[in-house]
Short mmCIF file of C-alpha atoms (C1' of nucleotides) in Angstrom, two decimals:
data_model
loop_
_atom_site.label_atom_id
_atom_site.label_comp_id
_atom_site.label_asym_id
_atom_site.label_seq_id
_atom_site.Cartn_x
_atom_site.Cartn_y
_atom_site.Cartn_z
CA UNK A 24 0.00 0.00 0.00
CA UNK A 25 0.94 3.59 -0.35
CA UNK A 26 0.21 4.13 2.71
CA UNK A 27 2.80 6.70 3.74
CA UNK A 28 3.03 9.23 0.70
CA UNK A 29 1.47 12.03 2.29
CA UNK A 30 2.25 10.79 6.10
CA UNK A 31 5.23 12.95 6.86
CA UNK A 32 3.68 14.99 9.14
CA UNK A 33 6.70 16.49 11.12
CA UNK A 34 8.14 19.81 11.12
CA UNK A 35 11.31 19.08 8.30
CA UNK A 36 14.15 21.57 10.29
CA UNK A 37 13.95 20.37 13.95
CA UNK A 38 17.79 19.01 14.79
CA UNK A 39 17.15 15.90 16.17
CA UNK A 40 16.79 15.41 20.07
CA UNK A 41 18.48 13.49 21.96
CA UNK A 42 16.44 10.38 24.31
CA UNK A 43 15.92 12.28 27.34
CA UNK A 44 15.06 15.22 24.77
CA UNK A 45 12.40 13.36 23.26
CA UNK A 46 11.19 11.86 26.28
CA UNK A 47 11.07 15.50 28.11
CA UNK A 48 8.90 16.10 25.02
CA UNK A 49 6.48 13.63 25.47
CA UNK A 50 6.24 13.97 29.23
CA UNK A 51 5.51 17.81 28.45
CA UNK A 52 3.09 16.89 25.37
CA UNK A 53 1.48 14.47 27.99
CA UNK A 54 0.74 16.74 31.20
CA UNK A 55 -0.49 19.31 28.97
CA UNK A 56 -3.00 17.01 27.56
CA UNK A 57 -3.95 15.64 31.01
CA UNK A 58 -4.65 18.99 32.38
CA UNK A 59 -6.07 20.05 29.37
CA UNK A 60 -8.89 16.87 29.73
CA UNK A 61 -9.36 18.07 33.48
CA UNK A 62 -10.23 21.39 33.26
CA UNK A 63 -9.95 23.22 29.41
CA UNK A 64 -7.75 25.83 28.34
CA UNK A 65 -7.58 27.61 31.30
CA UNK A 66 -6.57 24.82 33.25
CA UNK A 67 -3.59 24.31 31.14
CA UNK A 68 -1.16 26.38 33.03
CA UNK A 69 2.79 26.72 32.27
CA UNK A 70 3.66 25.68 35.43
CA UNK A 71 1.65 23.00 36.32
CA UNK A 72 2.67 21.77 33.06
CA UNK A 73 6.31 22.59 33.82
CA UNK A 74 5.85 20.83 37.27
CA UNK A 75 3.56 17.43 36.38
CA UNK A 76 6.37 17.24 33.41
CA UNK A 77 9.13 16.84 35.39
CA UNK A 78 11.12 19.93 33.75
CA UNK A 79 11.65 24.01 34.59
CA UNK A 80 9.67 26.31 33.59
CA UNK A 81 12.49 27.77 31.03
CA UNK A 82 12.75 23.93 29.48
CA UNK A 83 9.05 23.83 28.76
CA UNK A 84 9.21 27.50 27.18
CA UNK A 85 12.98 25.83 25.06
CA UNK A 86 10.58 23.30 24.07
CA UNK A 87 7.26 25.01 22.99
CA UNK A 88 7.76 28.88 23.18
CA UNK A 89 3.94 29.63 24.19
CA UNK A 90 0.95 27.87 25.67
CA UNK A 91 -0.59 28.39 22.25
CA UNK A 92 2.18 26.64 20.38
CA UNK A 93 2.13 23.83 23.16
CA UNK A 94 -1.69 23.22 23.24
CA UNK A 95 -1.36 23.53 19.06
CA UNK A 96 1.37 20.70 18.98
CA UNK A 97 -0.82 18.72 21.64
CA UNK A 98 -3.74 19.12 19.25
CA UNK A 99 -0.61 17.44 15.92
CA UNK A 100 -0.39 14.78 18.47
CA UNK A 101 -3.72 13.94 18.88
CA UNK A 102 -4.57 14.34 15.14
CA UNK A 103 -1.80 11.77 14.23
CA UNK A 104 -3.74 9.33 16.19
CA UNK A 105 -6.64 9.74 15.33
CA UNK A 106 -5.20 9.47 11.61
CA UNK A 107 -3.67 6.19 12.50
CA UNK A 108 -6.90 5.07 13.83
CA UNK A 109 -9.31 5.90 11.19
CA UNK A 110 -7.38 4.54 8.72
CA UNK A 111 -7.46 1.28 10.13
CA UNK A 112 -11.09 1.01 10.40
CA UNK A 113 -11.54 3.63 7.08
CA UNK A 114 -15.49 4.92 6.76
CA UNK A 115 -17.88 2.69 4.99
CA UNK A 116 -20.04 4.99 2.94
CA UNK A 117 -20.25 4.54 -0.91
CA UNK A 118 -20.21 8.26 -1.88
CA UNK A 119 -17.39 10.51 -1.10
CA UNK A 120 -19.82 12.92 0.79
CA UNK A 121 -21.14 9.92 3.05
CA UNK A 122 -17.54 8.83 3.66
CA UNK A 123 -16.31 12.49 4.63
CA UNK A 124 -19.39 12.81 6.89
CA UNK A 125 -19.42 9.60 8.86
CA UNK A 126 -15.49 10.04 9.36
CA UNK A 127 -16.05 13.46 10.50
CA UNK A 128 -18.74 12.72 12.91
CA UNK A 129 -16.56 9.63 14.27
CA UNK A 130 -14.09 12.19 15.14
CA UNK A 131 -16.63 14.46 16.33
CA UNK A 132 -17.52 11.64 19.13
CA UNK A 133 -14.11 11.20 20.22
CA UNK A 134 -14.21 14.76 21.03
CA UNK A 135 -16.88 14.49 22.98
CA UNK A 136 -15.54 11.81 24.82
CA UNK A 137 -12.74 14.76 26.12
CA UNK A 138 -14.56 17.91 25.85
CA UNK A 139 -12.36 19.70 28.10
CA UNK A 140 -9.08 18.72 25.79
CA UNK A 141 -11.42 19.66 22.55
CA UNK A 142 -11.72 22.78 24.25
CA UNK A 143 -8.43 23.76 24.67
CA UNK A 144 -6.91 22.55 21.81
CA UNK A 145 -9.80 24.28 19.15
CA UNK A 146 -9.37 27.34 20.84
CA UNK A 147 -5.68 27.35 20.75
CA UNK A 148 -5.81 26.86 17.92
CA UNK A 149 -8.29 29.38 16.24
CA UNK A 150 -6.60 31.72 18.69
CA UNK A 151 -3.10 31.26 16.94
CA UNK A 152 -0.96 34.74 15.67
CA UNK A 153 0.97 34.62 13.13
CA UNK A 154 3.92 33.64 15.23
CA UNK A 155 2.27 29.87 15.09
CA UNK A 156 1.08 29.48 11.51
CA UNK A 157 3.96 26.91 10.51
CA UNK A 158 2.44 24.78 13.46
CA UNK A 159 -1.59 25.57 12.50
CA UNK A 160 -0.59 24.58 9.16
CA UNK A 161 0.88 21.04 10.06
CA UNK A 162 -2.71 21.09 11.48
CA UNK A 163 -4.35 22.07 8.56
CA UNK A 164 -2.27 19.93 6.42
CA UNK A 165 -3.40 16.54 8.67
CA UNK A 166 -6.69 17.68 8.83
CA UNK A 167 -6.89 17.67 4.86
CA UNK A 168 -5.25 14.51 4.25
CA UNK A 169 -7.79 12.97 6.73
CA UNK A 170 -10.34 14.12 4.75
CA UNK A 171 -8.76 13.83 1.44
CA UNK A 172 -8.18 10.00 2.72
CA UNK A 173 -12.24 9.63 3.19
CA UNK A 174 -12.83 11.41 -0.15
CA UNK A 175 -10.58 8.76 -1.61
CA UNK A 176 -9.24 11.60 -4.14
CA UNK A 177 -5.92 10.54 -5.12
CA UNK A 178 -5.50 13.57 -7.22
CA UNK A 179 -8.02 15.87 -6.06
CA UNK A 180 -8.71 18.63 -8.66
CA UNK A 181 -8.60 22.25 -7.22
CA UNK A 182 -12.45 23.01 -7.15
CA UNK A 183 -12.24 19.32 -4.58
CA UNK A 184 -9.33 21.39 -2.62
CA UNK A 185 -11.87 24.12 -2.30
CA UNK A 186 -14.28 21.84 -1.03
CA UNK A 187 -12.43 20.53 1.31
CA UNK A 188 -11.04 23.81 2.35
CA UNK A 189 -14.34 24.70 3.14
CA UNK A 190 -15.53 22.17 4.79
CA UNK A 191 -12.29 22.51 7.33
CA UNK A 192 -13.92 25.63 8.25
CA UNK A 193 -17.19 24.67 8.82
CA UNK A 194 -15.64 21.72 11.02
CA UNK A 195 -13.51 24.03 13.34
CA UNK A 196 -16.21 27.03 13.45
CA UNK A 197 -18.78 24.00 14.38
CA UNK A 198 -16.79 22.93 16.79
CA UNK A 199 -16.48 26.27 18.15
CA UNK A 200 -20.26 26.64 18.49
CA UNK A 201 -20.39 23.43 20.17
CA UNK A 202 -17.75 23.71 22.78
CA UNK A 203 -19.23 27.43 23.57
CA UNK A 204 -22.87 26.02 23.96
CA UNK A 205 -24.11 27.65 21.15
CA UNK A 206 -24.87 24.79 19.09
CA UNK A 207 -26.19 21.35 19.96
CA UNK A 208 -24.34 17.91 19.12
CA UNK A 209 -27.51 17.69 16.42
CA UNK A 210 -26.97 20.81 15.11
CA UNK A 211 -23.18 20.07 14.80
CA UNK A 212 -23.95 16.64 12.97
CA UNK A 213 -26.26 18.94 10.54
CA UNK A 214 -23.94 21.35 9.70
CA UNK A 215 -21.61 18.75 8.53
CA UNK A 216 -23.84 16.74 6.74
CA UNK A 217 -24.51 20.15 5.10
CA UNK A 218 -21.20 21.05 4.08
CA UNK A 219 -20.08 17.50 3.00
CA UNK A 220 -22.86 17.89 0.12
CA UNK A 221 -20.35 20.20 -1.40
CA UNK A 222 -18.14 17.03 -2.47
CA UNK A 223 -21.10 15.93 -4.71
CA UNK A 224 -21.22 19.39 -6.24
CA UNK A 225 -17.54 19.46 -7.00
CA UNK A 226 -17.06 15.78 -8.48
CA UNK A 227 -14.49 15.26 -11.49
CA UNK A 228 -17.15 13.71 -13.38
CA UNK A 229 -20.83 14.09 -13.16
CA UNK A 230 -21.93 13.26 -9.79
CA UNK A 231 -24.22 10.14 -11.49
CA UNK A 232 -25.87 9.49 -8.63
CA UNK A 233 -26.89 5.25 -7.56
CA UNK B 7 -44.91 40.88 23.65
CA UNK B 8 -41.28 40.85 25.63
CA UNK B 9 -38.84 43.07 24.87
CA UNK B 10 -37.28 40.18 23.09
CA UNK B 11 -38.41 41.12 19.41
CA UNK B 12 -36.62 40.05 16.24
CA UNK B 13 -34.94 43.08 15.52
CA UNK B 14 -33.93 44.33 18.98
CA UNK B 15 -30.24 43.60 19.00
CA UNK B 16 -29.18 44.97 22.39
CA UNK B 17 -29.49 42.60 25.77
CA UNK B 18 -32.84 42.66 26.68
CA UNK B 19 -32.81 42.93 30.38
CA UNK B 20 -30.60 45.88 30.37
CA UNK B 21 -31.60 48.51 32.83
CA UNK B 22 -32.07 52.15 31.06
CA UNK B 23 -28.74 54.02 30.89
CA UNK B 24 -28.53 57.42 32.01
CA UNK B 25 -27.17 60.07 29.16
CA UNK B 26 -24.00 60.62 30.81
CA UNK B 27 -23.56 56.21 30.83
CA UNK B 28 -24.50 55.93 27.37
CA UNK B 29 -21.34 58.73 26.46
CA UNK B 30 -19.31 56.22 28.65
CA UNK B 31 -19.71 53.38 27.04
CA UNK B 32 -19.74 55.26 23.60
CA UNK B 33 -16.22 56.27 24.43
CA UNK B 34 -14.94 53.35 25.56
CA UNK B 35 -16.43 51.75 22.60
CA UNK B 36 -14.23 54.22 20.23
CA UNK B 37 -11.53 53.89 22.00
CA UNK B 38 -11.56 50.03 22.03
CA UNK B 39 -12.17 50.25 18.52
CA UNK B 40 -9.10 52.99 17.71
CA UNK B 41 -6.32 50.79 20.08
CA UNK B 42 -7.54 47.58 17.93
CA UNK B 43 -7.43 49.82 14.98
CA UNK B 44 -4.11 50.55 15.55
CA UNK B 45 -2.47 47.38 16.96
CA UNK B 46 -4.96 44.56 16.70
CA UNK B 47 -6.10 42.36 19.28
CA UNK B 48 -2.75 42.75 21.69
CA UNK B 49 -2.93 46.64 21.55
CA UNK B 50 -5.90 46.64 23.26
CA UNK B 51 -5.45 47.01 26.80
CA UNK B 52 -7.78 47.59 29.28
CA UNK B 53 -5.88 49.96 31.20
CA UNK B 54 -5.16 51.90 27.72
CA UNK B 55 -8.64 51.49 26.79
CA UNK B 56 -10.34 52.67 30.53
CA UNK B 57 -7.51 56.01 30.01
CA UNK B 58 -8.46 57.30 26.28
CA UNK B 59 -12.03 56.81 27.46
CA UNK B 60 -11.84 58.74 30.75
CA UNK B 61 -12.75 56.30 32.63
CA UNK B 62 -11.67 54.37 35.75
CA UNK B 63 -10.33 50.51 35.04
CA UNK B 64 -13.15 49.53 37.77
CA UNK B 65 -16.14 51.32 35.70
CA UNK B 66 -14.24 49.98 32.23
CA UNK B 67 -14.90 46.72 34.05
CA UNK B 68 -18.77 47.58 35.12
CA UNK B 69 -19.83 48.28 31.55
CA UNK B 70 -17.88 45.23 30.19
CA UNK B 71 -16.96 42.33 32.51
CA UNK B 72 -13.90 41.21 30.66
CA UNK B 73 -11.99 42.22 27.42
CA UNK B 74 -13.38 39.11 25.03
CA UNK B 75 -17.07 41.12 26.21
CA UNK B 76 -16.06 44.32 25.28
CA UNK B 77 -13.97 43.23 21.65
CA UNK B 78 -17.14 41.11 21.02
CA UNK B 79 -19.51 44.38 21.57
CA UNK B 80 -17.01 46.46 19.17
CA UNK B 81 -17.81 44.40 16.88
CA UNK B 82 -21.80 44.13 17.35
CA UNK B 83 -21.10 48.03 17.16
CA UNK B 84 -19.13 48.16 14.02
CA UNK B 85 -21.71 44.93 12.30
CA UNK B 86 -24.70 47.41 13.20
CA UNK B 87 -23.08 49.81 10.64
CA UNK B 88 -21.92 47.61 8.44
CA UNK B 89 -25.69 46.22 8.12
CA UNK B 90 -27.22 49.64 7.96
CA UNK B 91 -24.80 50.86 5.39
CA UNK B 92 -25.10 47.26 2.95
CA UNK B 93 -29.18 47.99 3.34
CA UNK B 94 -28.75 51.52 1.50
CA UNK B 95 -26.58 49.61 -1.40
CA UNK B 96 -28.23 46.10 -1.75
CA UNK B 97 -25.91 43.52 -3.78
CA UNK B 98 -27.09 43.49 -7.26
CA UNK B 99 -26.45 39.42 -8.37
CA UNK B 100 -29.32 37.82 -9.98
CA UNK B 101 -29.52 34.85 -8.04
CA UNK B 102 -29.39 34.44 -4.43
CA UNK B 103 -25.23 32.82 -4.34
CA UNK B 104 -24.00 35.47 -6.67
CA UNK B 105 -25.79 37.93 -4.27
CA UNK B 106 -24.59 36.67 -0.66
CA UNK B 107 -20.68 36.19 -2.41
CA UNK B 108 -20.82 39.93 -3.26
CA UNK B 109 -22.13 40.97 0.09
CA UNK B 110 -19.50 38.81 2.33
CA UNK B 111 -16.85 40.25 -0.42
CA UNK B 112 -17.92 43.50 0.53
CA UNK B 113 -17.83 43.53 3.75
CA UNK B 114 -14.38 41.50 3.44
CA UNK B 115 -12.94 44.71 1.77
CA UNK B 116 -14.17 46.30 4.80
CA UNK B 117 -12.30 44.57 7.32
CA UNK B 118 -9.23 44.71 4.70
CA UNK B 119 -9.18 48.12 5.50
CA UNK B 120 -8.52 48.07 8.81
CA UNK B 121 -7.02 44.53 9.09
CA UNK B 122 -6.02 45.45 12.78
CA UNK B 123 -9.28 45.89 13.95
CA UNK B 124 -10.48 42.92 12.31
CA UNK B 125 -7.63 40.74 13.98
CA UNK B 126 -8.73 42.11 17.69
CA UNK B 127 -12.50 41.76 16.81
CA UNK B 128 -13.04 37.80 15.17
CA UNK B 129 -10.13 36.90 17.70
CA UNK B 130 -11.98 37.80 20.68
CA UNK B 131 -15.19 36.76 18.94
CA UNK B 132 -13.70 32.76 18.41
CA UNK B 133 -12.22 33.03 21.92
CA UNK B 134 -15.21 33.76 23.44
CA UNK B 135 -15.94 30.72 25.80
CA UNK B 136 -19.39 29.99 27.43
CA UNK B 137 -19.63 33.45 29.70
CA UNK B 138 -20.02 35.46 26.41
CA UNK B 139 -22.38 33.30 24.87
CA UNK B 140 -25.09 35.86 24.72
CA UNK B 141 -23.43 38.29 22.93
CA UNK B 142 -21.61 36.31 20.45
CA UNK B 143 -25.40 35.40 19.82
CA UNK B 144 -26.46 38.64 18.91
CA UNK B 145 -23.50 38.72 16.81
CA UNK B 146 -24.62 35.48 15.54
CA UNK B 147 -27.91 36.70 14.61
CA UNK B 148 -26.67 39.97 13.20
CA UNK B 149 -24.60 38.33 10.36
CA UNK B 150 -27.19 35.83 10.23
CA UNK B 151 -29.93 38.69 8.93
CA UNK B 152 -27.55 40.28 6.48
CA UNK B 153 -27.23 37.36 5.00
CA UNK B 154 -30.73 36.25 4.88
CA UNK B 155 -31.09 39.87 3.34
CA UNK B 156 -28.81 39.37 0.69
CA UNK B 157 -30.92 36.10 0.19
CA UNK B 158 -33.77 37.58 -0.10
CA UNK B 159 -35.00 34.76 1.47
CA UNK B 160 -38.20 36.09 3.65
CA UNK B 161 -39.45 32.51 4.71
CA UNK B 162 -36.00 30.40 5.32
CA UNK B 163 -36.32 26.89 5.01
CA UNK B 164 -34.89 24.83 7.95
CA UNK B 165 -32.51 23.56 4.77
CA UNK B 166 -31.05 26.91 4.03
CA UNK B 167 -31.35 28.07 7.73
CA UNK B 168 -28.45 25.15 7.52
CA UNK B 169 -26.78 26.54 4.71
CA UNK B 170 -26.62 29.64 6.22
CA UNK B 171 -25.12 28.81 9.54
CA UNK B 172 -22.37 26.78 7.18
CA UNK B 173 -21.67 30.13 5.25
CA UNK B 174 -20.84 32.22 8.66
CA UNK B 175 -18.46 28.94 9.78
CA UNK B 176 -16.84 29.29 6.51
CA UNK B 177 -16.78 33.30 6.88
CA UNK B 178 -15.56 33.13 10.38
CA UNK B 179 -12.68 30.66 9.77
CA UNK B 180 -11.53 31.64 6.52
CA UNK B 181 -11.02 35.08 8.05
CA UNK B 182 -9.04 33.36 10.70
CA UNK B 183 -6.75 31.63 7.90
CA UNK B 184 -6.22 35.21 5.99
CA UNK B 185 -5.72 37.04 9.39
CA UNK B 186 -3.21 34.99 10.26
CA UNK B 187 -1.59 34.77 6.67
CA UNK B 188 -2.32 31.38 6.04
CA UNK B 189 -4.77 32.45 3.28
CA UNK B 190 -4.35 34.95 0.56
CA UNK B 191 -7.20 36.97 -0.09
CA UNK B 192 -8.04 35.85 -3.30
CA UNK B 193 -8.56 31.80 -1.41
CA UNK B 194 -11.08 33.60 0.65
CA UNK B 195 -12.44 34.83 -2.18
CA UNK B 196 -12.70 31.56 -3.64
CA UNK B 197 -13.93 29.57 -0.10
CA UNK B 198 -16.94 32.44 0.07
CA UNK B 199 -17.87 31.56 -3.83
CA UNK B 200 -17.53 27.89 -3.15
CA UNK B 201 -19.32 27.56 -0.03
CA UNK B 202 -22.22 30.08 -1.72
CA UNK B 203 -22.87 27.23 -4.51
CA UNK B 204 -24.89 25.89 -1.17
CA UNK B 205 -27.69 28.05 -1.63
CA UNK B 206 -28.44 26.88 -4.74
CA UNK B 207 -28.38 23.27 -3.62
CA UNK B 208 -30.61 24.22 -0.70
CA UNK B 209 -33.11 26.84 -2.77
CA UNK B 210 -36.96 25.75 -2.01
CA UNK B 211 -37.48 24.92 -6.05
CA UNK B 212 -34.60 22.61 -6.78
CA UNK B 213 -33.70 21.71 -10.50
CA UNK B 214 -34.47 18.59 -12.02
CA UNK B 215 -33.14 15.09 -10.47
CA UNK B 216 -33.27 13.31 -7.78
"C1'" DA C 8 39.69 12.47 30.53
"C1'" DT C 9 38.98 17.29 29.44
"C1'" DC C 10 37.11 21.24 27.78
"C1'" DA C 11 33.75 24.31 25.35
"C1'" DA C 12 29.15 24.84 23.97
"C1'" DG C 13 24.86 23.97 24.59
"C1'" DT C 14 20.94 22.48 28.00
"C1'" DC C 15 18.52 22.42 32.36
"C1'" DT C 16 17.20 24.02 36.82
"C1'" DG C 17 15.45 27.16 40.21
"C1'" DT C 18 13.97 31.47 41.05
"C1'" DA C 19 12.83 36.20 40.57
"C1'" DA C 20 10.98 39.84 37.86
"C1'" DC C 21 7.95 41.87 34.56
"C1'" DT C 22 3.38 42.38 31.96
"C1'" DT C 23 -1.37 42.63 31.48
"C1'" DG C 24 -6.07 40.86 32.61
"C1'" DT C 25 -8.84 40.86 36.64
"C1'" DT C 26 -10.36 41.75 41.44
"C1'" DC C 27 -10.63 44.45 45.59
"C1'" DT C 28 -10.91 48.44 48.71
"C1'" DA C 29 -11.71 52.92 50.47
"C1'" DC C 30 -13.50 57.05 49.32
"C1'" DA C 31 -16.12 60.62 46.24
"C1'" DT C 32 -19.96 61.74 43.19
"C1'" DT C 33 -24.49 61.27 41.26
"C1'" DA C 34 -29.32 60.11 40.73
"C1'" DG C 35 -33.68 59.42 42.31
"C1'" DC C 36 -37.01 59.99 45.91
"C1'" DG C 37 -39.37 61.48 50.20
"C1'" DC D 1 -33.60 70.26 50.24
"C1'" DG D 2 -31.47 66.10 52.17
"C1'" DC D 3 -30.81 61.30 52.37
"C1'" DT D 4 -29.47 56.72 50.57
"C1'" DA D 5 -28.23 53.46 47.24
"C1'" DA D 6 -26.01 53.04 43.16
"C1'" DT D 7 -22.25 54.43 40.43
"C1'" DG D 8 -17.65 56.18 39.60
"C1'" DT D 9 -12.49 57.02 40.90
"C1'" DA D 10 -7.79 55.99 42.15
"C1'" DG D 11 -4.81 52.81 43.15
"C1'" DA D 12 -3.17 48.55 45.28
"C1'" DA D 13 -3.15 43.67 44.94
"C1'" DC D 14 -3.43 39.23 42.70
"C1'" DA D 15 -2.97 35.62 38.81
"C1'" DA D 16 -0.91 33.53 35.01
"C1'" DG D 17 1.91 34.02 30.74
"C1'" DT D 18 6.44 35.29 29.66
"C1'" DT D 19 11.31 36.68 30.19
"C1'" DA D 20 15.83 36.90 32.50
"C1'" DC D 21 19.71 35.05 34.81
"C1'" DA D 22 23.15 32.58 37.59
"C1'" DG D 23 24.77 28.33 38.40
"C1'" DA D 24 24.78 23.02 37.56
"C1'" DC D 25 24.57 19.25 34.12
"C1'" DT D 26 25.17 16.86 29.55
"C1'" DT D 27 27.23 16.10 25.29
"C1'" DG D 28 30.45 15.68 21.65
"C1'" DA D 29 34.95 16.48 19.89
"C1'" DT D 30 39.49 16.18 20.81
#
DNA sequence: ATCAAGTCTGTAACTTGTTCTACATTAGCG
DNA sequence: CGCTAATGTAGAACAAGTTACAGACTTGAT
């Protein structure tokens, strides 16, 4: 299978760490999201992370220079699994829109399992200056080939980038309703539903419908 | 009837302000708006803000209990005259996408002019958690009826109602992505036409098929 | 093994949002 | 008019993100 030509998903120019480096990163990437399931954003605080990590306060700042680039690298990390994941059990729908939905919506209910650590990492992560746009664009980038990977578009034409483009937005601003209690779970599952009818619209071919 | 009508954008249970606490807040609504103006979202400081409005931090604090409550009412200010000033100069597409692209586009050009202000405003407005859920509401609703306007629609269907609420995710994030320069301005151009084709999918007299 | 350069640690200081306090002013009402 | 509660003022105090710094520890090359 070609199961790894888009899979690269780390940043290219790190210089590689050392084993206590890479462990000190995990430990940090792991209290943050621990305190972020506990108690949300706010709960996330530098030093407890720098404390329940094991590591000063100027290590964890070496490592991820703000709590928005920290909470925006925990959100990479839990992305990658849930990549890994859904592509072992990949969505059963026969039409691209179905597939995008139903994979959508699974991830949708594994953020409800953690609402608290949905909340913090979303709104790091539409919070993000311009001082973290290489991270929210490794983000971005996972976030596409997820869906790109449900589509099933190998060579997506740019009107399908669009689409999908779209559709990113109306996942994150959904989510954003949600975790502010603006919008219901149902009203979440609509909106996506919704959006994902744009894949029909923007189809190579005719949509010929079954 | 409550005060609660359709229309009525300000809080409902607010209790009559004297003429001397309506200047207040006026100028410490300009002067929120002239710091974001000026240096976006970080430049706005409440101690700044509470001294070019001649006004002590505590009574700053009175009128708006944090800053995400008084970026988010700068912007249900500056949305009132954005709405006020679109109804003089309705968009002029024939059909109800081409009409609600040109008004987002417009009122994109808008915030391009004063990029600043638009960074502190949809920052605060996706940072908003639960405590500022009414007013992001109102905010809500506000962009909700200029778009129904440029619609036309007088009678939404539940299925464009849906549309709809997909258009303002798409509007809020792809602002995000340009704000923070992950998005040119010409791919928000292109997300607001693409997500518009949803109107059409959702108008009450579909075309032939299915 | 040794040395220089780079990392970590612990701690204090600084910034800005937010809260608190003691006092002054204002508004509404008898 | 004169009182009382609400509102406003000035400024200190507190909280959490961020920065700064002196000294200890790795690490990698010689």
């Amino acid at each position: 299978m070609t199961a790894e030509s888009r899979a690269d998903h780390r940043p290219s120019a790190t210089p590689p760490l050392t084993e206590r480096q890479e462990a000190r990163r995990r430990r940090i990437l792991d209290a943050s999201a621990q305190l972020a399931a506990r108690g949300g954003f706010d709960a996330v605080q530098m030093r407890e992370v720098a404390e329940a990590a094991g590591v000063a306060l100027g290590t964890l700042y070496r490592y991820f220079p703000s709590k928005i680039h920290l909470l925006v690298a925990t959100m990479q990390d839990q992305l990658q699994h849930m990549h890994t994941t859904l592509r072992k059990r990949p969505p059963a729908g026969a039409v691209p829109a179905e597939r995008v939905a139903e994979t959508l919506m699974r991830a949708f209910r594994a953020l409800q399992r953690e609402p608290q650590l949905a909340d913090a990492m979303v709104r790091a992560l539409t919070f993000a200056d311009r001082s973290v746009s290489p991270e929210v664009d490794t983000v971005s980038r996972l976030t596409t080939a997820i869906i790109l990977d449900a589509m099933g578009a190998e060579q997506p034409t740019p009107e399908q980038l669009s689409a999908v483009r779209v559709i990113e937005h109306t996942w994150h601003s959904a989510l954003i309703t949600w975790l502010s209690g603006r919008a219901s779970i149902a009203q979440v599952k609509i909106d996506i539903e919704t959006v994902c009818r744009l894949i029909d619209l923007t189809a190579p071919r005719r949509p010929a419908g079954r």
